[in-house]
C-alpha positions as a Python dict, from the first residue, in 0.01 Angstrom:
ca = {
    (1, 'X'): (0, 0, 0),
    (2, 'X'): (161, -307, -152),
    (3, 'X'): (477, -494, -7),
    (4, 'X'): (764, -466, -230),
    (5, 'X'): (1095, -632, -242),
    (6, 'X'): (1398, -540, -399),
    (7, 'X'): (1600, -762, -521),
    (8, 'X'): (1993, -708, -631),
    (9, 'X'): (2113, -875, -951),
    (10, 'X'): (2508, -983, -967),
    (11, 'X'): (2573, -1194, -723),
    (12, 'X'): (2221, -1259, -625),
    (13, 'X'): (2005, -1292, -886),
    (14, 'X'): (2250, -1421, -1066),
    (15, 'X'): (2577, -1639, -968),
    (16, 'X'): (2842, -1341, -1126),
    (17, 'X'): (2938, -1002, -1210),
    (18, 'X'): (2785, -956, -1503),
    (19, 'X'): (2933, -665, -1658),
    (20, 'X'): (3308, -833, -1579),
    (21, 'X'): (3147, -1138, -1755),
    (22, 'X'): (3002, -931, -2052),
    (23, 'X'): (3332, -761, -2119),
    (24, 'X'): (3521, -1095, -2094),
    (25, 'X'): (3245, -1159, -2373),
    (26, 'X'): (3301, -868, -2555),
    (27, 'X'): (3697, -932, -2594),
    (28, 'X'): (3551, -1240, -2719),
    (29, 'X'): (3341, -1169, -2939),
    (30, 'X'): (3546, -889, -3143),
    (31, 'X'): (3776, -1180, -3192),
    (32, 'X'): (3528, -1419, -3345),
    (33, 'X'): (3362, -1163, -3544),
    (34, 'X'): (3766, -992, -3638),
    (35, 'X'): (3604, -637, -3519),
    (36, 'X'): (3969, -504, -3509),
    (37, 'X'): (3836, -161, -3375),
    (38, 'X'): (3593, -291, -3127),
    (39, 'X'): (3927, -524, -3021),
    (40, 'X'): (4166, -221, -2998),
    (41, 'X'): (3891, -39, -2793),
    (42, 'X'): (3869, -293, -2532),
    (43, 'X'): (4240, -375, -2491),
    (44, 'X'): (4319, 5, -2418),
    (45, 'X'): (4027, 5, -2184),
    (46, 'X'): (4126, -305, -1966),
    (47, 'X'): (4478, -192, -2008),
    (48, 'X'): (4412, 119, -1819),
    (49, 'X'): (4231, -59, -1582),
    (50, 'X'): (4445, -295, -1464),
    (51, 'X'): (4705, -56, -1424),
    (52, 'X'): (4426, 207, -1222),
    (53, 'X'): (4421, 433, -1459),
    (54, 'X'): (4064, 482, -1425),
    (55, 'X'): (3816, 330, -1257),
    (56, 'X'): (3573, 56, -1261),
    (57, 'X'): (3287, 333, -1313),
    (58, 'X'): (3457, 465, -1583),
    (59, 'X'): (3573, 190, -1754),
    (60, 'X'): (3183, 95, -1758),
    (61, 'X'): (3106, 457, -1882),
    (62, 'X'): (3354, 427, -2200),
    (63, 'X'): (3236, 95, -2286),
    (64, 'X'): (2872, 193, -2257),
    (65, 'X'): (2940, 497, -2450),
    (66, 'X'): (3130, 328, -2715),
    (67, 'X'): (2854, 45, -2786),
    (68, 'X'): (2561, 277, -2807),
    (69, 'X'): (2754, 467, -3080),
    (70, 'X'): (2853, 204, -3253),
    (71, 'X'): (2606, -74, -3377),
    (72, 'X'): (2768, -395, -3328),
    (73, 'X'): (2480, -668, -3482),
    (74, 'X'): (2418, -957, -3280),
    (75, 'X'): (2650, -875, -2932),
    (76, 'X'): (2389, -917, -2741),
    (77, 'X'): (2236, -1258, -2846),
    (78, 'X'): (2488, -1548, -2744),
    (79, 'X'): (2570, -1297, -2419),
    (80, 'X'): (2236, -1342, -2301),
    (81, 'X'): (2189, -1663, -2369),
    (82, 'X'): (2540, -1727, -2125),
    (83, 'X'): (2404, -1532, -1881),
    (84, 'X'): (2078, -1706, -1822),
    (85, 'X'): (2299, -2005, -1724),
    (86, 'X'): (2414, -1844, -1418),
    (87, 'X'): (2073, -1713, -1286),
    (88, 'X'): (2062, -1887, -892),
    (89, 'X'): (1754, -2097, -951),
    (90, 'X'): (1729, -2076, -507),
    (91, 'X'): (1661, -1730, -574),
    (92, 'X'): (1458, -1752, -894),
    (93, 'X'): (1230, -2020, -692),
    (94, 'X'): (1199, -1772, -391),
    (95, 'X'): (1084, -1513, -601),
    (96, 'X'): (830, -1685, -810),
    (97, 'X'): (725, -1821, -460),
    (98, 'X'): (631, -1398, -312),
    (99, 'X'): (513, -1306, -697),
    (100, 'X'): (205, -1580, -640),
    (101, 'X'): (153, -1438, -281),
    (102, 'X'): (134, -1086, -476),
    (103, 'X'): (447, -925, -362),
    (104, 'X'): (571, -658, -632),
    (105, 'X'): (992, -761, -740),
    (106, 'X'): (1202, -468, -805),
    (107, 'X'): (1521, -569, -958),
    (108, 'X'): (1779, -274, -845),
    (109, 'X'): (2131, -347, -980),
    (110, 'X'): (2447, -168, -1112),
    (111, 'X'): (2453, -373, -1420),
    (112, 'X'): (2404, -178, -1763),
    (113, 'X'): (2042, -129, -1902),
    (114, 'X'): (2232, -192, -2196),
    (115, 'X'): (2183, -552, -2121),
    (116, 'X'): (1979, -595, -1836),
    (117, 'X'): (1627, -466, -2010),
    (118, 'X'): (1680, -742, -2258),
    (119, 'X'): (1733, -1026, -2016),
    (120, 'X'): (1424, -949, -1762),
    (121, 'X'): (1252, -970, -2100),
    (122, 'X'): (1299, -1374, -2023),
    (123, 'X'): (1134, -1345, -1712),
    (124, 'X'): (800, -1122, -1826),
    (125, 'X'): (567, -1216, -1517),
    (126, 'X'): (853, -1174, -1244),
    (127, 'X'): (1011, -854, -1248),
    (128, 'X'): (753, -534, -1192),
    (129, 'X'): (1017, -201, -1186),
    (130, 'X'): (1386, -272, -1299),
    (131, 'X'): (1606, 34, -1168),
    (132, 'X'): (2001, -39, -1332),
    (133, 'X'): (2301, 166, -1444),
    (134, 'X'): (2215, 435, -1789),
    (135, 'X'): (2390, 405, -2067),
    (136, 'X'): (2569, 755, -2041),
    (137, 'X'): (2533, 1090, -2320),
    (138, 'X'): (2869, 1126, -2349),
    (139, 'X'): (3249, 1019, -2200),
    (140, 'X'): (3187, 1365, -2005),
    (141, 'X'): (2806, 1301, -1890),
    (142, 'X'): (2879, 1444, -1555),
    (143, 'X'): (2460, 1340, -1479),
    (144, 'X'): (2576, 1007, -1573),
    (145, 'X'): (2616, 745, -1255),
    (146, 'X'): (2625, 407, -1180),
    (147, 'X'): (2329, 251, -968),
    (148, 'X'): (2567, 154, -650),
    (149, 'X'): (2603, 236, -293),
    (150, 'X'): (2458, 544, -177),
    (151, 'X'): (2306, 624, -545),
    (152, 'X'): (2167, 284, -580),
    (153, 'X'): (1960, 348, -228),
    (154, 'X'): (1885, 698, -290),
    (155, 'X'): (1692, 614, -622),
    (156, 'X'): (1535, 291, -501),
    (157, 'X'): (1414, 433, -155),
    (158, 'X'): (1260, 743, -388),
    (159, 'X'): (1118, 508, -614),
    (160, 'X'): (976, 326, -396),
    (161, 'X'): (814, 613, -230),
    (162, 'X'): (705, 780, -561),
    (163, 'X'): (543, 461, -681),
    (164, 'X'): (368, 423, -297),
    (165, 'X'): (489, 69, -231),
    (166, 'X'): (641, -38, 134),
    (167, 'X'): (1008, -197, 146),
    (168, 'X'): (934, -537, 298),
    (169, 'X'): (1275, -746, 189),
    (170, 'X'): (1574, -659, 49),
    (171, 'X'): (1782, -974, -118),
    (172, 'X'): (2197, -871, -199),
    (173, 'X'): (2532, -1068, -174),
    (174, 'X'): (2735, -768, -97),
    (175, 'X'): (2830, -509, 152),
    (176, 'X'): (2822, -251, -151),
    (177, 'X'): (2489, -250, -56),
    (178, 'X'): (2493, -148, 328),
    (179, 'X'): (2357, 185, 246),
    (180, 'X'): (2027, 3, 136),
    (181, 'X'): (2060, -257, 380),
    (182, 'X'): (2044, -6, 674),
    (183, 'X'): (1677, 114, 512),
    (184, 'X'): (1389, 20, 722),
    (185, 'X'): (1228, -288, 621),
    (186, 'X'): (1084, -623, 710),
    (187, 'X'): (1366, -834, 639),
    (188, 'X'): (1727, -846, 510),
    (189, 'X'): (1832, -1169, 314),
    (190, 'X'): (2148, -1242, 189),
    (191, 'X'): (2264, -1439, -76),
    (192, 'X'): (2575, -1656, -42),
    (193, 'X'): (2821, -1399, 108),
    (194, 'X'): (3160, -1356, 116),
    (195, 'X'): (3294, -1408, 509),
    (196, 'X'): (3395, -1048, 435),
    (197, 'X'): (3088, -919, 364),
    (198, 'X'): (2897, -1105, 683),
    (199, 'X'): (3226, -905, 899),
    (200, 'X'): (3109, -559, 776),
    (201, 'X'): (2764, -588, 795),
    (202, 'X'): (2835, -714, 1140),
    (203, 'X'): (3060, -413, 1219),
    (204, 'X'): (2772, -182, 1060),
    (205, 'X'): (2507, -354, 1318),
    (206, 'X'): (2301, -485, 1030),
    (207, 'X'): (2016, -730, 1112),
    (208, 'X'): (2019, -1040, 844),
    (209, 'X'): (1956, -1382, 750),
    (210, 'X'): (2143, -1572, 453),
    (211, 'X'): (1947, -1796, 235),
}
């Protein structure tokens, strides 16, 4: 059986939220590129947001669902190229460090395939499995979830069982993840947390160390 470790991606592998920071880049973007109707799209959308109209989850959902029906050349490529310049290179190190010592990396995150599957694609020898939020069917895809919380653990704990490799460390900023961070495993390791975050995994009696 080989070791694993799973490794979480905002906040950890890299230094934001990435979907916040992609549709900050998105309002951009139909700006510089005067895409009127993706513009009107995204200013409802936030607009219902910040007045908790709907949630984060489905504010994610429509925007998903709205960029894989409409092709929108080149939204991807300056995005991407911004994003790489918040990757934590502590992290990145540490990583390359247990790929050498043959340790498989499986990046499990809520952020959007949409993007995600393109930016491992910088990092081909690192990253073994990739497990990340589906672009959804439809605005009613009731199958549709994000990977977060009790979901997120549920489909990496299967996977890893499926694909017969033993949970050895688990790297995350964030209490979202206290559902995985209460799996059995070698070793939690947590990435510059919040003083919140180190309170409720202390409440929760979870064993860690911070890098």
């Amino acid at each position: 059986m080989k070791k694993a470790i799973v490794v979480d991606f905002d906040g950890t592998f890299v230094k934001v939220n990435s979907f916040e920071l992609f549709a900050k880049y998105l309002v951009f973007f139909s700006i510089s590129h005067i895409n009127f109707r993706l513009f009107a799209f995204l200013f409802l959308e936030l607009l219902k947001r910040k007045f908790r109209l709907e949630s984060h989850e489905e504010l994610k959902k429509h925007i998903l669902f709205y960029l894989k029906n409409n092709c929108i050349d080149n939204v991807l490529s300056t995005f991407l190229i911004c994003l790489k310049s918040y990757v934590n290179d502590d992290v990145l190190n540490r990583l390359r460090k247990w790929k050498q010592e043959e340790y498989i990396i499986v990046l499990s995150s809520a952020a959007p395939e949409y993007y995600l599957k393109y930016f491992i694609q910088q990092y081909p020898d690192l990253f073994d499995y990739t497990l990340s939020t589906p672009t959804p069917k439809s605005n009613q895809d009731l199958s549709w979830n994000e990977n977060i919380r009790e979901i997120k653990c549920k489909r990496t704990v299967t996977f890893l069982q499926i694909n017969n490799l033993e949970f050895t460390f688990f790297l995350t900023d964030h209490y979202d993840d206290i559902p995985l961070l209460k799996v059995h495993k070698s070793k939690n390791i947590l990435i510059s947390p919040s003083n919140y975050t180190i309170e409720k995994l202390t409440k929760n009696n979870v064993k860690f160390e911070i890098l």
